[in-house]
Amino acid sequence: MKRKNIAAANWKMNTTVQEGVALMTELCAHDLDRDAQVVVCAPATHLYSLGQLSTPDHVATGGQNIYTKDSGAYTGEISCPMLLSTGATYAVVGHSERRAYFAETDEFLGQKAKAALSHGLTPIFCCGEGLEIRKAGNHVAHVMNQLKASFALLTKEEVAKLVIAYEPIWAIGTGETASPEQAQEMHAAIRTFLTQAYGEEIAQGISILYGGSVKPANAKEIFGQPDVDGGLVGGASLKADSFAAIVNSF
Ligand code: PGA
């Protein structure tokens, strides 16, 4: 099975609605590789407006977070039906910033992924190790444990619908990128875990994205690794030119 190449933008908590609309409009004015799935994960306040723009079919929008419940007394949270009603079809789940600043645990993130899937949203499920763990040489075991703990709640059919993003925390927003070899090592380990747990067909079908200081200058080399199927891009996605260049790096 041919896996999808995906270039996902993670705008994080940046841009006003007006700036976001202008950024999306500028991005879509570029000639974007039609074989790549483009996903713009914008602040929830922006998604409806972005959904109203006429964008090419291969450009989708996504949220950066969701809650597990559909509705109710959960002040400040955003549900999957709400996200879907904006036109978004993806949701980032388990970004390291949410794990670190909002104490989201592996188990809770498994519940979030399950909620997203039950509504037909595609989770971009993030994993990754911090610098201390990398220095100690425990990075592969750490990431496998994150995935095992979250995916324990999911059926095989649900796992098959995920997009996974490996984002080493030490490379996020730091300008320091994992080398293509470091990315490939982890992506291959994730693929091996998926093969062992869910079988070859499912493992070969899941797109695994790399995230952490991806920019036009390094995207081609990273995306060229056999188990890297695209990127989750923060800083470099806030400029239309640089994100377009990344989209066109497959
Ligand atoms: P960065 O962020 O590209 O700015 O390093 C990536 C991410 O956190 O998704």
Short mmCIF file of C-alpha atoms and ligand atoms in Angstrom, two decimals:
data_model
loop_
_atom_site.label_atom_id
_atom_site.label_comp_id
_atom_site.label_asym_id
_atom_site.label_seq_id
_atom_site.Cartn_x
_atom_site.Cartn_y
_atom_site.Cartn_z
CA MET A 1 0.00 0.00 0.00
CA LYS A 2 1.30 3.42 -0.89
CA ARG A 3 1.36 5.67 2.14
CA LYS A 4 0.22 9.26 1.94
CA ASN A 5 2.88 11.96 1.99
CA ILE A 6 1.66 14.58 4.43
CA ALA A 7 2.90 18.09 5.14
CA ALA A 8 1.13 19.35 8.26
CA ALA A 9 1.43 22.88 9.57
CA ASN A 10 1.14 23.45 13.30
CA TRP A 11 0.52 27.16 13.78
CA LYS A 12 0.38 26.69 17.57
CA MET A 13 -0.91 29.81 19.37
CA ASN A 14 0.05 32.21 16.61
CA THR A 15 -1.82 34.60 14.29
CA THR A 16 -5.13 36.39 14.66
CA VAL A 17 -8.06 35.13 12.60
CA GLN A 18 -7.38 37.83 10.00
CA GLU A 19 -3.69 36.95 9.82
CA GLY A 20 -4.52 33.26 9.61
CA VAL A 21 -6.94 33.80 6.73
CA ALA A 22 -4.28 35.86 4.93
CA LEU A 23 -1.64 33.16 5.55
CA MET A 24 -3.90 30.36 4.25
CA THR A 25 -4.84 32.45 1.20
CA GLU A 26 -1.19 33.14 0.45
CA LEU A 27 -0.28 29.48 0.95
CA CYS A 28 -2.97 28.30 -1.45
CA ALA A 29 -1.83 30.78 -4.10
CA HIS A 30 1.35 28.67 -4.38
CA ASP A 31 1.58 25.72 -6.71
CA LEU A 32 1.41 22.98 -4.07
CA ASP A 33 2.37 19.38 -4.91
CA ARG A 34 -0.96 17.67 -5.60
CA ASP A 35 0.37 14.29 -4.48
CA ALA A 36 0.98 15.62 -0.98
CA GLN A 37 -1.79 15.90 1.59
CA VAL A 38 -1.50 19.33 3.17
CA VAL A 39 -3.01 19.85 6.61
CA VAL A 40 -3.15 23.24 8.32
CA CYS A 41 -3.60 22.83 12.07
CA ALA A 42 -4.73 26.27 13.15
CA PRO A 43 -6.10 27.69 16.38
CA ALA A 44 -9.72 26.61 16.89
CA THR A 45 -10.91 30.21 16.60
CA HIS A 46 -9.69 30.28 13.00
CA LEU A 47 -10.98 27.00 11.63
CA TYR A 48 -14.46 28.03 10.51
CA SER A 49 -13.09 31.02 8.59
CA LEU A 50 -10.39 28.87 7.00
CA GLY A 51 -13.06 26.33 6.06
CA GLN A 52 -14.96 29.02 4.17
CA LEU A 53 -12.02 29.76 1.87
CA SER A 54 -11.92 28.01 -1.44
CA THR A 55 -8.82 25.86 -1.14
CA PRO A 56 -7.59 22.97 -3.31
CA ASP A 57 -8.93 19.49 -2.46
CA HIS A 58 -5.62 18.30 -1.07
CA VAL A 59 -5.47 21.08 1.52
CA ALA A 60 -7.30 20.18 4.73
CA THR A 61 -7.60 21.86 8.12
CA GLY A 62 -7.14 20.41 11.57
CA GLY A 63 -7.45 21.37 15.22
CA GLN A 64 -4.54 21.33 17.64
CA ASN A 65 -6.41 19.68 20.47
CA ILE A 66 -9.78 18.11 21.27
CA TYR A 67 -11.63 16.95 24.35
CA THR A 68 -12.94 13.43 24.79
CA LYS A 69 -16.58 14.38 25.50
CA ASP A 70 -19.05 15.50 22.80
CA SER A 71 -20.70 18.28 24.81
CA GLY A 72 -21.49 19.37 28.34
CA ALA A 73 -20.13 21.35 31.26
CA TYR A 74 -16.45 21.42 30.29
CA THR A 75 -15.73 25.12 30.16
CA GLY A 76 -13.13 26.06 27.61
CA GLU A 77 -12.87 22.68 25.90
CA ILE A 78 -13.54 21.92 22.23
CA SER A 79 -15.30 18.72 21.18
CA CYS A 80 -14.85 16.61 18.06
CA PRO A 81 -18.33 17.50 16.68
CA MET A 82 -17.46 21.19 17.13
CA LEU A 83 -14.21 20.76 15.26
CA LEU A 84 -15.91 18.83 12.47
CA SER A 85 -18.57 21.53 12.12
CA THR A 86 -15.85 24.00 11.10
CA GLY A 87 -14.82 21.75 8.22
CA ALA A 88 -11.70 20.43 9.96
CA THR A 89 -10.86 16.78 9.34
CA TYR A 90 -7.66 16.31 11.38
CA ALA A 91 -6.70 16.91 15.01
CA VAL A 92 -3.28 16.98 16.62
CA VAL A 93 -3.31 14.73 19.68
CA GLY A 94 -0.56 14.55 22.26
CA HIS A 95 1.75 17.33 21.18
CA SER A 96 4.68 17.54 23.61
CA GLU A 97 3.61 21.06 24.59
CA ARG A 98 0.25 19.72 25.73
CA ARG A 99 1.90 16.81 27.51
CA ALA A 100 4.28 19.21 29.30
CA TYR A 101 2.12 22.27 30.04
CA PHE A 102 -1.30 20.66 30.39
CA ALA A 103 -0.27 17.37 32.02
CA GLU A 104 -1.82 15.16 29.35
CA THR A 105 -1.00 11.53 30.02
CA ASP A 106 -0.53 8.63 27.61
CA GLU A 107 -3.84 7.10 28.68
CA PHE A 108 -5.80 10.33 28.32
CA LEU A 109 -4.25 10.82 24.87
CA GLY A 110 -5.37 7.34 23.89
CA GLN A 111 -8.91 8.39 24.89
CA LYS A 112 -8.61 11.55 22.83
CA ALA A 113 -7.45 9.60 19.78
CA LYS A 114 -10.36 7.20 20.24
CA ALA A 115 -12.84 10.07 20.49
CA ALA A 116 -11.44 11.69 17.34
CA LEU A 117 -11.62 8.43 15.40
CA SER A 118 -15.16 7.71 16.53
CA HIS A 119 -16.19 10.97 14.85
CA GLY A 120 -14.18 10.40 11.69
CA LEU A 121 -11.44 12.94 12.52
CA THR A 122 -7.91 11.79 11.74
CA PRO A 123 -5.63 12.17 14.76
CA ILE A 124 -2.06 13.26 14.16
CA PHE A 125 -0.74 11.41 17.18
CA CYS A 126 2.51 12.89 18.53
CA CYS A 127 5.26 11.15 20.42
CA GLY A 128 8.88 11.97 21.22
CA GLU A 129 11.59 12.07 23.84
CA GLY A 130 13.29 14.87 25.76
CA LEU A 131 17.01 15.60 25.68
CA GLU A 132 17.89 13.71 28.87
CA ILE A 133 16.27 10.54 27.57
CA ARG A 134 18.05 10.92 24.22
CA LYS A 135 21.40 11.45 25.94
CA ALA A 136 20.87 8.35 28.06
CA GLY A 137 20.19 6.35 24.90
CA ASN A 138 16.66 5.41 26.01
CA HIS A 139 14.81 7.26 23.28
CA VAL A 140 13.48 4.30 21.33
CA ALA A 141 12.18 2.53 24.44
CA HIS A 142 10.60 5.77 25.66
CA VAL A 143 8.68 6.39 22.44
CA MET A 144 7.58 2.75 22.20
CA ASN A 145 6.23 3.01 25.75
CA GLN A 146 4.30 6.17 24.90
CA LEU A 147 2.70 4.50 21.89
CA LYS A 148 1.95 1.22 23.68
CA ALA A 149 0.29 3.01 26.59
CA SER A 150 -1.94 5.15 24.37
CA PHE A 151 -2.73 2.58 21.70
CA ALA A 152 -3.79 0.01 24.30
CA LEU A 153 -7.20 1.69 24.16
CA LEU A 154 -7.51 1.42 20.39
CA THR A 155 -8.61 -1.42 18.15
CA LYS A 156 -6.46 -2.54 15.24
CA GLU A 157 -8.92 -0.87 12.84
CA GLU A 158 -8.59 2.39 14.76
CA VAL A 159 -4.79 2.31 14.79
CA ALA A 160 -4.87 1.81 11.01
CA LYS A 161 -6.50 5.24 10.63
CA LEU A 162 -3.92 7.20 12.63
CA VAL A 163 -1.20 9.49 11.41
CA ILE A 164 1.79 9.39 13.77
CA ALA A 165 4.21 12.28 14.29
CA TYR A 166 7.61 11.65 15.86
CA GLU A 167 8.81 14.91 17.38
CA PRO A 168 11.96 14.83 19.51
CA ILE A 169 11.35 17.56 22.11
CA TRP A 170 14.96 18.75 21.91
CA ALA A 171 14.43 19.61 18.25
CA ILE A 172 11.16 21.53 18.61
CA GLY A 173 11.50 25.26 18.11
CA THR A 174 15.21 25.05 18.90
CA GLY A 175 16.59 25.21 15.39
CA GLU A 176 18.26 21.88 16.12
CA THR A 177 16.93 19.16 13.83
CA ALA A 178 17.31 15.43 14.25
CA SER A 179 19.66 14.17 11.57
CA PRO A 180 17.98 12.21 8.77
CA GLU A 181 19.58 9.08 10.28
CA GLN A 182 18.20 9.82 13.74
CA ALA A 183 14.74 10.39 12.28
CA GLN A 184 14.91 7.21 10.20
CA GLU A 185 16.07 5.16 13.20
CA MET A 186 13.02 6.15 15.22
CA HIS A 187 10.57 5.93 12.33
CA ALA A 188 11.80 2.42 11.50
CA ALA A 189 11.44 1.43 15.16
CA ILE A 190 7.87 2.76 15.19
CA ARG A 191 7.10 0.87 11.98
CA THR A 192 8.55 -2.34 13.46
CA PHE A 193 6.43 -1.90 16.58
CA LEU A 194 3.33 -1.38 14.41
CA THR A 195 4.17 -4.48 12.35
CA GLN A 196 4.59 -6.63 15.42
CA ALA A 197 1.44 -5.33 17.09
CA TYR A 198 -0.92 -4.90 14.14
CA GLY A 199 0.59 -6.69 11.15
CA GLU A 200 2.52 -5.72 8.05
CA GLU A 201 -0.37 -4.32 6.03
CA ILE A 202 -1.47 -1.85 8.71
CA ALA A 203 2.11 -0.84 9.55
CA GLN A 204 2.93 -0.16 5.91
CA GLY A 205 -0.18 1.98 5.49
CA ILE A 206 0.40 4.40 8.38
CA SER A 207 2.06 7.73 7.55
CA ILE A 208 4.73 8.65 10.10
CA LEU A 209 5.68 12.32 10.11
CA TYR A 210 8.82 13.90 11.54
CA GLY A 211 8.57 17.16 13.49
CA GLY A 212 11.21 19.43 15.00
CA SER A 213 12.71 22.41 13.17
CA VAL A 214 11.75 21.20 9.70
CA LYS A 215 12.54 23.94 7.19
CA PRO A 216 12.92 24.25 3.43
CA ALA A 217 16.68 23.62 3.74
CA ASN A 218 16.34 20.23 5.45
CA ALA A 219 12.91 18.93 4.40
CA LYS A 220 14.00 17.10 1.27
CA GLU A 221 16.66 15.08 3.03
CA ILE A 222 14.43 14.18 5.97
CA PHE A 223 11.41 13.33 3.77
CA GLY A 224 13.73 11.22 1.63
CA GLN A 225 14.21 8.67 4.41
CA PRO A 226 12.35 5.42 3.71
CA ASP A 227 10.13 5.54 6.80
CA VAL A 228 9.55 9.30 6.91
CA ASP A 229 6.28 10.16 5.20
CA GLY A 230 6.25 13.89 5.79
CA GLY A 231 6.48 16.49 8.49
CA LEU A 232 4.67 18.36 11.24
CA VAL A 233 5.98 21.88 10.92
CA GLY A 234 5.77 24.65 13.50
CA GLY A 235 7.84 27.81 13.01
CA ALA A 236 8.43 27.37 9.27
CA SER A 237 4.70 26.98 8.63
CA LEU A 238 4.02 30.58 9.66
CA LYS A 239 5.43 31.90 6.40
CA ALA A 240 3.56 30.83 3.26
CA ASP A 241 6.72 30.71 1.14
CA SER A 242 8.65 28.46 3.47
CA PHE A 243 5.75 26.08 4.14
CA ALA A 244 4.99 25.87 0.40
CA ALA A 245 8.65 24.98 -0.21
CA ILE A 246 8.34 22.23 2.44
CA VAL A 247 5.14 20.88 0.83
CA ASN A 248 7.04 20.72 -2.44
CA SER A 249 9.98 18.80 -0.94
CA PHE A 250 8.68 15.25 -1.46
P1 PGA B 1 8.98 23.52 15.02
O1 PGA B 1 7.72 22.86 15.76
O2 PGA B 1 8.88 23.17 13.57
O3 PGA B 1 8.84 24.99 15.28
O4 PGA B 1 10.21 22.94 15.66
C1 PGA B 1 7.26 21.59 15.40
C2 PGA B 1 6.11 21.19 16.28
O5 PGA B 1 6.14 21.45 17.48
O6 PGA B 1 5.10 20.61 15.80
#
